[in-house]
Amino acid sequence: MEELDVEPAITNIPAASDGKHLGFAWGPGDILAYETLYKASSGAKGSGCSFIHEVRKDEDIYSPILRKLFNESHHIFVGLQTIREDLPNKNKKPQFVSISKNYRSVIRACMEELQQVAVSTKDAKVSMQYGNQVSILLAIELIWNLCEVLFIDAAPAGSLLLHLLDWVRLHKADVDEKAREVLQSESPAEHHDYWDVVVSYVLQGRLEEARQMLVKQATLQPAARNMYKLMDTLLTKMPFYNPGGTQTLTEFDVKWRNWHEEVDRCLQDNSFASNRHLEIICRILVGDEDMLLDHKELLGTWYHFLVTRLLFSHPTVKPTELHYYAQSCMTMFLDSRNVPEPLDNILLAAFEFDIHQVIKDCSIALNNWWFVAHLTDLLDHCKLLQSHNLHFGSNLREFLLLEYASGLFTHHSLWQLAVDYFDHCPEFGRVYLELQIERVPLDTERKALKVLRICEQRQMSEQVRSICKIMAMRALRNNRLGSALSWSIRAKDAAFATLISERFLQDYCARGTFSDLDLIDNLGPAMLLSDRLTFLGKYREFHKLYGEKRFSEAAKLLLSLMTAKIAPRSFWMTLLTDALPLLEQKETPNHSQLGCPDHYPHQI
């Protein structure tokens, strides 16, 4: 939806057969939809609306838990912008990976809190709403984690599979819950989920945990002890690449192939023929695709199937080869009746290293701009988006940040975060900020001062004047003359300062005293903003001198006010009245000067 810099238009939809119309008032962050009633005969507007609906552009910013996500990620975003551009990419890579993990930890924290609320609440509608948000955050974290592995960390062959295993384990945690249930039972080896847990551990490459579970079964079957011992040996001997070790990738590959041949020999020799479960494990270890697909329920997703297939068939897979395996695994795992979900297409685009397709699909599939804005910003800092500019000038990073920040500006408190996002959009950020800052409702003086400080720090003089004028007018309507004068001085608005000074003088004439003495006494150089303000300040100074019985100085000041032609005509009589007591004093300026008609002020 485009942001509007004019008054929202009203759009009426033609009347239906029942005479009802539907109107829209378009705003910067939402739409007001309302029903209107028309008389059938003349077409005149009916008495009113039956319903008014607010259609929000970004509902998530109103969730108190998700607001924590926006606040925390804002701090990470600002920190990312401080990384020096002139450092070589290899020196910045650990920082980028760390920042990516920080973003993911914030997502996980919000996800856990949402999950707790969804479970604890008694309201089914609220529980469903929070459950949906958990599902969205799960998908976001899954995609972000994969992008971190493939694009930001850019793991090479060998290390790549280890990262993908961690990725699958993190997002397929149900095996741990099932394992706890099995282990807490009276006889774990006889539990109905026992073998599912063992196979799940193997599918995730968690062979040590699988071995520990198999020990429990071996103790129940002494006759099959040798068979279990052979399986334990195979699981123990399976090699895993160690990026920090001395072994080269080629040496690891040779060692893995030798182990793979040993497993295959055991299978060919029917070493586990008498134990169906152990034979299944052996066929998984050898990378039997049919056996893997027979365990779709335990794998759950095609990308788990992909990683397991790579683990037991191609552990030295290169990043450039991933797209082939990803496409074939998705095709094999999803039969013709299952159409790929948007999440499947996004992950496939990531495995194909098509960053822009990932961002595009996420922008369409997800319900707000938070994810694509922050991920794109991080990828841009990694110099992975340099070749992609939009046809109208702004690059992809800036476009998404502007959209996200514009959404934040519709919220009563999150708009403050948006300012920093606009600040880091060099091409259009300033223009957007100038337009959006004028739409912030100035509900309180405290909020107005916040907005004003933001504008002053960025030398946004036009917006400063606008805010001050609004607040000055509001204060004047509420008869708070001191506040109105303070705001008009801050706006450097001479005309408005003159108007308020007139009101001060009128109040003085009516009541005989000044209000807001602290402000008037401390005008300083600000009184030079307008002649009337100067007169107000100097006239108050005259009263102070008179009150301190410094009559000579008071008389000289009064004389200068009468001859300077800055007093309003309605105030002349008051000045002459003020002069009378001074004429009775011994030490005053020339009496004839004080009473000389030639020195009366002229009308201004």
Coordinates of N, CA and C in Angstrom, one line a residue, residues 2 4 27 30 33 84 93 128 176 190 228-229 255 272 285 322 357 361 366 388 396 412 462 465 473 570:
E2 N 0.6 2.2 -0.9 CA 1.4 3.4 -0.9 C 1.1 4.3 0.3
L4 N 0.6 7.9 1.7 CA 0.0 9.1 1.2 C 0.5 10.3 1.9
G27 N -5.5 5.5 4.7 CA -4.6 6.2 5.5 C -3.2 5.6 5.4
D30 N -3.3 2.1 7.6 CA -4.5 1.2 7.6 C -5.6 1.8 6.7
A33 N -12.9 0.9 6.6 CA -14.0 0.4 5.7 C -15.3 0.6 6.5
R84 N 32.8 -1.3 10.3 CA 33.5 -0.5 9.3 C 33.5 -1.2 7.9
K93 N 33.6 -11.5 8.5 CA 32.7 -12.7 8.5 C 32.3 -13.2 9.9
M128 N -5.2 -19.8 19.3 CA -5.0 -20.1 17.9 C -4.1 -19.0 17.2
D176 N 13.6 -35.7 20.7 CA 14.1 -35.6 22.1 C 12.9 -35.7 23.1
E190 N 11.3 -51.9 25.8 CA 10.0 -52.5 25.4 C 8.9 -51.4 25.1
Y228 N 24.4 -57.1 18.1 CA 24.4 -55.7 18.6 C 25.8 -55.1 18.7
K229 N 26.7 -56.0 19.0 CA 28.1 -55.5 19.1 C 28.6 -55.1 17.8
K255 N 38.6 -42.4 4.0 CA 38.2 -43.1 5.2 C 36.7 -43.4 5.2
F272 N 22.6 -59.0 9.6 CA 21.5 -58.6 10.5 C 20.2 -59.1 10.0
L285 N 22.3 -46.7 7.0 CA 23.8 -46.3 7.1 C 24.4 -46.4 5.7
L322 N 24.5 -28.6 -4.3 CA 23.3 -28.8 -3.4 C 22.0 -28.7 -4.2
Q357 N 15.4 -14.7 -5.1 CA 14.2 -15.4 -5.2 C 13.7 -15.7 -3.7
D361 N 10.1 -14.4 -2.5 CA 9.1 -15.4 -2.1 C 8.7 -15.1 -0.6
L366 N 5.2 -14.1 3.7 CA 5.2 -13.7 5.2 C 4.3 -12.5 5.3
H388 N 22.1 -6.2 -7.5 CA 20.6 -6.1 -7.7 C 20.1 -4.8 -7.3
L396 N 17.6 -2.8 -3.3 CA 16.7 -3.7 -2.6 C 16.7 -3.6 -1.1
H412 N 2.0 3.5 18.1 CA 2.1 4.7 19.0 C 3.4 4.8 19.6
E462 N 11.9 22.7 8.8 CA 10.5 22.9 8.5 C 9.6 22.1 9.4
R465 N 9.5 23.8 12.9 CA 8.5 24.9 12.9 C 7.1 24.4 13.0
M473 N -0.4 26.5 19.2 CA -1.8 26.7 18.9 C -2.7 25.9 19.9
S570 N -3.5 50.1 22.6 CA -4.4 49.8 23.7 C -3.7 49.9 25.0

